[in-house]
Amino acid sequence: MPNTALDVRVRAAFRARATAAAVALGAQIFATGTGLGVTLSLNAAYLGAMPCLLLGVIIAAAARRHLAKSLGKDGAVRLGILRAMLCLLLLSCSALLLSATAVFASQVLLAQAKVFAVVVLTFAGAVICALSGGTGIARLAFAMRFVLPLGLAVFTLQALSPDFLAGLFPWLGTGARPLALCALCLLGASAPVALLFLPPPECADACALPGAWFFIWRVLLGGACGVLMLLAVSLCNTYETLAGLRVWGERMHIVSSSQPREGITHMLLALAKLAALFIGGVSTLCAAEQAACCALPVLHRGRVGLALCLLVLGVVLWLLTRWGMDWAFRAAPVLALPLCAVLLLSLWLPGRRARGG
């Protein structure tokens, strides 16, 4: 007879992981869209981010197919290469999201502090959260599955002005070609969905694996939140206003440029965005640790895998503070390359052999 209690526990673990992937996807779409998309197509950046939803669905379906084939396998060479690539990909996503967290926090909370100090505080917070493991941050994301999107929606509506429709024009922003380039560059924002290639620790058998739609609709909702937040940036600013915003953190603001109404609702909106960015950054960091430990099981001992991931992440964040935080989103399009490699390698992975004759 099936172990019903275990199946419920496994399904809950997958639900929490899918929610964490959805939060990370929405956060990275918003961070990359405000950093790179707005500079390319201004008020049409939300249109350039829409292909990320389709790519996110493809990744979620491929991840479910990969889990169905790979659960129960240990030591496969191709599987080890795939997990090593996942580690580097997710670590890059974590660096981008934590950089966005630090940049935005320095704009709305710690305007008088140096960026380096804010980055150190952000990194310290990520270390503390990562020590509890990926299960803890996934459960936090699941606990906020209603509060976070509803808060973003309500507080964003409060920030809009009566003439918000003016921000939609011109429809294609700077033109069709820059919009196409924007859509191509933003495809790398779908990379956080790749954490679904890693099963939660509670799952060791494909029998309790949910269907593909279980992951797809959650990923779609998370990505849609990111696209809608980019739309809110356009609705709060005109074409000319967005062209004058030169700082990444300023472009993350969702405040009406015609009738600014900063107050408690604006601060709550900023905190909700910071929470989404930070949860996404820690979720991808913990997933990177899991991928590293799965690729090399010896890294499980003494949390060596986490230590290595934190070392690499700390060096990257330090370099960004020296070279400029804008390099985080400038490098974001490159994430599409290892993401495509992960998808192709997952298709190349042979299926499980049937038991018996």
Coordinates of C-alpha atoms in Angstrom, one line a residue:
M1 CA 0.0 0.0 0.0
P2 CA 1.2 3.5 -0.7
N3 CA 2.5 5.6 2.2
T4 CA -0.1 8.3 2.1
A5 CA 1.5 10.4 4.9
L6 CA 4.8 10.4 3.0
D7 CA 3.2 11.3 -0.3
V8 CA 1.5 14.3 1.3
R9 CA 4.8 15.4 2.8
V10 CA 6.6 15.0 -0.6
R11 CA 3.8 16.9 -2.4
A12 CA 4.0 19.7 0.2
A13 CA 7.8 19.9 -0.4
F14 CA 7.3 20.2 -4.1
R15 CA 4.7 22.8 -3.6
A16 CA 7.1 24.9 -1.5
R17 CA 9.9 24.5 -4.0
A18 CA 7.7 25.5 -6.9
T19 CA 6.5 28.6 -5.0
A20 CA 10.2 29.5 -4.4
A21 CA 10.9 29.1 -8.1
A22 CA 7.9 31.3 -8.9
V23 CA 9.0 34.1 -6.5
A24 CA 12.6 34.0 -7.9
L25 CA 11.4 34.1 -11.5
G26 CA 9.1 37.1 -10.8
A27 CA 11.9 38.9 -8.9
Q28 CA 14.5 38.3 -11.6
I29 CA 12.2 39.4 -14.4
F30 CA 11.6 42.7 -12.5
A31 CA 15.3 43.2 -11.6
T32 CA 16.5 42.5 -15.1
G33 CA 13.7 44.3 -16.7
T34 CA 14.3 47.5 -14.7
G35 CA 18.0 47.2 -15.1
L36 CA 18.3 46.2 -18.8
G37 CA 14.9 46.2 -20.4
V38 CA 14.0 49.8 -19.5
T39 CA 17.3 51.1 -20.9
L40 CA 16.6 49.3 -24.3
S41 CA 12.9 49.9 -24.8
L42 CA 11.8 52.3 -22.1
N43 CA 8.1 52.0 -21.4
A44 CA 7.7 48.8 -23.5
A45 CA 10.0 46.8 -21.3
Y46 CA 7.1 44.7 -20.0
L47 CA 6.4 43.6 -23.6
G48 CA 10.0 42.5 -23.9
A49 CA 9.6 40.4 -20.7
M50 CA 6.6 38.4 -21.9
P51 CA 8.7 35.8 -23.7
C52 CA 10.2 34.9 -20.3
L53 CA 6.8 33.4 -19.4
L54 CA 6.9 31.0 -22.3
L55 CA 10.5 30.0 -21.6
G56 CA 9.6 29.6 -17.9
V57 CA 6.9 27.1 -18.9
I58 CA 9.3 25.2 -21.1
I59 CA 11.8 25.0 -18.3
A60 CA 9.2 23.8 -15.8
A61 CA 8.0 21.1 -18.2
A62 CA 11.6 20.0 -18.9
A63 CA 12.4 20.0 -15.2
R64 CA 9.4 17.7 -14.5
R65 CA 10.5 15.4 -17.3
H66 CA 14.1 15.4 -16.0
L67 CA 12.9 14.5 -12.4
A68 CA 10.8 11.7 -13.7
K69 CA 13.9 10.2 -15.4
S70 CA 16.6 11.0 -12.9
L71 CA 15.1 10.3 -9.5
G72 CA 16.9 7.3 -8.0
K73 CA 20.0 7.7 -10.1
D74 CA 23.3 8.3 -8.5
G75 CA 26.8 8.8 -9.9
A76 CA 25.8 9.3 -13.6
V77 CA 28.4 11.3 -15.4
R78 CA 25.9 13.3 -17.4
L79 CA 23.8 13.9 -14.4
G80 CA 26.9 15.2 -12.5
I81 CA 27.7 17.6 -15.4
L82 CA 24.1 18.9 -15.4
R83 CA 24.2 19.6 -11.7
A84 CA 27.5 21.3 -11.9
M85 CA 26.1 23.6 -14.6
L86 CA 23.0 24.2 -12.5
C87 CA 25.2 25.2 -9.6
L88 CA 26.9 27.9 -11.6
L89 CA 23.7 29.1 -13.2
L90 CA 21.8 29.4 -9.9
L91 CA 24.7 31.0 -8.2
S92 CA 24.7 33.7 -11.0
C93 CA 21.0 34.2 -10.4
S94 CA 21.6 34.7 -6.7
A95 CA 24.3 37.2 -7.3
L96 CA 22.0 39.2 -9.6
L97 CA 19.1 39.1 -7.2
L98 CA 21.1 40.0 -4.1
S99 CA 22.7 42.9 -6.1
A100 CA 19.3 44.2 -7.0
T101 CA 18.3 43.9 -3.3
A102 CA 21.3 45.9 -2.2
V103 CA 20.9 48.6 -4.9
F104 CA 17.2 49.0 -4.2
A105 CA 17.7 49.0 -0.4
S106 CA 20.3 51.7 -0.8
Q107 CA 17.7 53.9 -2.6
V108 CA 14.7 53.5 -0.4
L109 CA 16.0 52.5 3.1
L110 CA 19.7 53.4 3.4
A111 CA 20.1 56.4 1.2
Q112 CA 23.0 57.8 3.2
A113 CA 24.9 54.5 3.4
K114 CA 27.6 53.4 1.1
V115 CA 26.7 50.7 -1.4
F116 CA 29.5 48.4 0.0
A117 CA 27.9 48.6 3.5
V118 CA 24.5 47.7 2.1
V119 CA 26.0 44.8 0.1
V120 CA 27.7 43.5 3.2
L121 CA 24.4 43.6 5.1
T122 CA 22.6 41.9 2.3
F123 CA 25.2 39.2 2.0
A124 CA 25.2 38.6 5.8
G125 CA 21.4 38.2 5.7
A126 CA 21.7 35.7 2.9
V127 CA 24.3 33.7 4.8
I128 CA 22.0 33.6 7.9
C129 CA 19.0 32.4 5.9
A130 CA 21.1 29.9 3.9
L131 CA 22.3 28.2 7.0
S132 CA 18.8 26.9 7.6
G133 CA 18.9 25.1 4.2
G134 CA 16.7 25.3 1.1
T135 CA 13.7 23.9 2.9
G136 CA 13.5 26.9 5.2
I137 CA 13.5 29.6 2.5
A138 CA 11.1 27.5 0.4
R139 CA 8.7 27.3 3.3
L140 CA 9.0 31.1 3.8
A141 CA 8.1 31.7 0.2
F142 CA 5.2 29.3 0.5
A143 CA 4.0 31.1 3.6
M144 CA 4.0 34.4 1.8
R145 CA 2.3 33.0 -1.4
F146 CA -0.8 35.2 -0.8
V147 CA 0.6 38.1 1.2
L148 CA 3.4 39.0 -1.2
P149 CA 1.4 39.2 -4.5
L150 CA -1.6 40.8 -2.9
G151 CA 0.5 43.3 -1.2
L152 CA 2.3 44.2 -4.4
A153 CA -1.0 44.6 -6.2
V154 CA -2.7 46.7 -3.6
F155 CA 0.2 49.0 -2.9
T156 CA 1.0 49.4 -6.6
L157 CA -2.6 50.5 -7.4
Q158 CA -2.2 53.1 -4.6
A159 CA 0.9 54.5 -6.4
L160 CA -0.8 55.0 -9.8
S161 CA -2.2 58.4 -10.8
P162 CA -5.5 59.1 -12.6
D163 CA -3.5 59.7 -15.9
F164 CA -1.6 56.4 -15.7
L165 CA -2.6 55.3 -19.2
A166 CA -0.3 58.0 -20.7
G167 CA 2.6 55.7 -19.7
L168 CA 1.6 53.1 -22.2
F169 CA 2.4 55.3 -25.2
P170 CA 4.2 54.8 -27.5
W171 CA 3.2 51.2 -27.6
L172 CA 6.6 49.8 -28.8
G173 CA 8.8 52.1 -26.7
T174 CA 11.9 53.0 -28.7
G175 CA 10.8 50.9 -31.7
A176 CA 10.3 47.3 -32.9
R177 CA 14.0 46.5 -33.3
P178 CA 15.1 47.6 -29.8
L179 CA 12.0 45.8 -28.4
A180 CA 13.1 42.6 -30.1
L181 CA 16.6 43.0 -28.7
C182 CA 15.1 43.6 -25.3
A183 CA 13.1 40.4 -25.5
L184 CA 16.2 38.5 -26.5
C185 CA 18.3 39.9 -23.7
L186 CA 15.7 39.3 -21.1
L187 CA 15.4 35.6 -21.8
G188 CA 18.1 34.9 -19.2
A189 CA 15.7 36.2 -16.6
S190 CA 13.9 32.8 -16.7
A191 CA 17.0 31.1 -15.3
P192 CA 15.7 30.8 -11.7
V193 CA 13.1 28.2 -12.8
A194 CA 16.0 25.8 -13.3
L195 CA 16.0 25.2 -9.6
L196 CA 13.1 22.9 -10.3
F197 CA 15.6 20.4 -11.8
L198 CA 16.6 19.7 -8.2
P199 CA 14.2 17.6 -6.1
P200 CA 13.4 18.5 -2.5
P201 CA 15.3 16.4 0.0
E202 CA 12.1 14.6 1.0
C203 CA 11.7 13.1 -2.4
A204 CA 13.7 10.1 -3.4
D205 CA 11.3 8.3 -5.8
A206 CA 9.5 9.4 -8.9
C207 CA 6.3 7.7 -7.7
A208 CA 5.3 10.8 -5.7
L209 CA 6.3 13.3 -8.4
P210 CA 3.4 15.7 -9.3
G211 CA 2.4 16.4 -12.9
A212 CA 3.8 19.1 -15.1
W213 CA 0.9 21.4 -14.6
F214 CA 1.6 21.4 -10.9
F215 CA 4.8 23.4 -11.6
I216 CA 3.7 25.3 -14.7
W217 CA 0.8 27.3 -13.3
R218 CA 2.9 28.4 -10.3
V219 CA 5.7 29.5 -12.5
L220 CA 3.3 31.3 -14.8
L221 CA 1.8 33.3 -11.9
G222 CA 5.2 34.2 -10.5
G223 CA 6.5 35.3 -13.9
A224 CA 3.3 37.3 -14.5
C225 CA 3.8 39.2 -11.3
G226 CA 7.2 40.3 -12.5
V227 CA 5.8 41.4 -15.9
L228 CA 3.0 43.3 -14.2
M229 CA 5.5 45.1 -12.0
L230 CA 7.4 46.2 -15.1
L231 CA 4.1 47.4 -16.5
A232 CA 3.5 49.4 -13.3
V233 CA 6.9 51.1 -13.8
S234 CA 5.7 52.2 -17.3
L235 CA 2.3 53.3 -16.0
C236 CA 3.9 55.5 -13.3
N237 CA 6.3 57.2 -15.7
T238 CA 6.1 58.7 -19.1
Y239 CA 8.4 57.8 -22.0
E240 CA 10.5 60.9 -21.3
T241 CA 10.7 60.3 -17.6
L242 CA 12.0 56.8 -18.0
A243 CA 14.6 58.1 -20.5
G244 CA 16.0 60.3 -17.8
L245 CA 16.4 57.6 -15.1
R246 CA 20.1 56.6 -15.2
V247 CA 20.4 54.6 -11.9
W248 CA 19.2 51.0 -11.6
G249 CA 17.7 51.6 -8.2
E250 CA 15.7 54.6 -9.4
R251 CA 14.1 52.5 -12.2
M252 CA 12.8 50.0 -9.5
H253 CA 10.7 52.8 -7.9
I254 CA 7.0 52.5 -8.5
V255 CA 5.9 56.1 -7.8
S256 CA 3.8 58.2 -10.1
S257 CA 6.1 60.9 -11.6
S258 CA 3.1 63.2 -12.3
Q259 CA 1.5 63.0 -8.8
P260 CA 4.0 61.4 -6.4
R261 CA 2.3 60.1 -3.3
E262 CA 5.0 58.7 -1.1
G263 CA 4.0 57.5 2.4
I264 CA 3.3 54.4 4.3
T265 CA 1.9 52.5 1.2
H266 CA 5.0 53.4 -0.8
M267 CA 7.2 52.1 2.0
L268 CA 5.2 48.9 2.2
L269 CA 5.5 48.5 -1.5
A270 CA 9.2 48.9 -1.3
L271 CA 9.5 46.3 1.5
A272 CA 7.4 43.9 -0.5
K273 CA 9.7 44.2 -3.5
L274 CA 12.8 43.9 -1.3
A275 CA 11.3 40.7 0.2
A276 CA 10.7 39.2 -3.2
L277 CA 14.2 40.0 -4.4
F278 CA 15.8 38.7 -1.2
I279 CA 13.8 35.5 -1.1
G280 CA 14.6 34.8 -4.7
G281 CA 18.3 35.4 -4.1
V282 CA 18.5 33.1 -1.1
S283 CA 16.3 30.4 -2.8
T284 CA 18.7 30.3 -5.8
L285 CA 21.7 30.3 -3.4
C286 CA 20.4 27.3 -1.5
A287 CA 19.6 25.5 -4.8
A288 CA 23.1 26.1 -5.9
E289 CA 24.4 24.5 -2.8
Q290 CA 22.2 21.5 -3.4
A291 CA 23.3 21.2 -7.0
A292 CA 27.0 21.3 -5.9
C293 CA 26.5 18.7 -3.2
C294 CA 24.6 16.4 -5.7
A295 CA 27.4 16.8 -8.3
L296 CA 30.1 16.0 -5.6
P297 CA 28.5 14.2 -2.6
V298 CA 31.7 14.8 -0.6
L299 CA 30.6 18.5 -0.3
H300 CA 27.8 17.4 2.0
R301 CA 30.3 17.1 4.9
G302 CA 30.4 20.1 7.2
R303 CA 28.4 22.2 4.7
V304 CA 31.5 22.5 2.5
G305 CA 29.2 23.0 -0.5
L306 CA 27.5 26.0 1.1
A307 CA 30.9 27.5 2.1
L308 CA 32.2 27.3 -1.5
C309 CA 29.0 28.8 -2.9
L310 CA 29.2 31.7 -0.3
L311 CA 32.9 32.2 -1.1
V312 CA 32.2 32.6 -4.9
L313 CA 29.1 34.7 -4.2
G314 CA 31.0 37.0 -1.8
V315 CA 33.8 37.5 -4.4
V316 CA 31.3 38.3 -7.1
L317 CA 29.5 40.8 -5.0
W318 CA 32.7 42.4 -3.9
L319 CA 33.8 42.8 -7.6
L320 CA 30.4 44.4 -8.4
T321 CA 30.9 47.0 -5.7
R322 CA 34.3 47.8 -7.2
W323 CA 33.4 47.8 -10.9
G324 CA 29.8 49.0 -10.5
M325 CA 26.5 47.2 -9.7
D326 CA 25.3 47.8 -13.3
W327 CA 27.5 44.9 -14.4
A328 CA 25.0 42.6 -12.7
F329 CA 22.2 43.2 -15.2
R330 CA 24.6 43.8 -18.1
A331 CA 25.8 40.2 -17.7
A332 CA 22.2 38.9 -17.3
P333 CA 21.7 38.1 -21.0
V334 CA 24.6 35.6 -20.8
L335 CA 22.5 33.5 -18.5
A336 CA 20.5 32.3 -21.5
L337 CA 23.5 30.3 -22.8
P338 CA 24.0 28.0 -19.8
L339 CA 20.2 27.8 -19.4
C340 CA 19.9 26.4 -23.0
A341 CA 22.8 24.1 -22.2
V342 CA 21.0 22.7 -19.1
L343 CA 17.8 22.2 -21.2
L344 CA 19.7 20.3 -23.9
L345 CA 21.6 18.2 -21.4
S346 CA 18.5 17.3 -19.6
L347 CA 17.0 16.0 -22.9
W348 CA 20.2 14.1 -23.6
L349 CA 20.0 12.3 -20.2
P350 CA 18.8 8.7 -20.8
G351 CA 15.7 7.5 -19.1
R352 CA 15.5 5.0 -16.3
R353 CA 15.6 1.4 -17.3
A354 CA 12.5 -0.6 -16.8
R355 CA 12.6 -3.1 -13.9
G356 CA 12.4 -6.7 -14.6
G357 CA 12.6 -8.3 -18.0

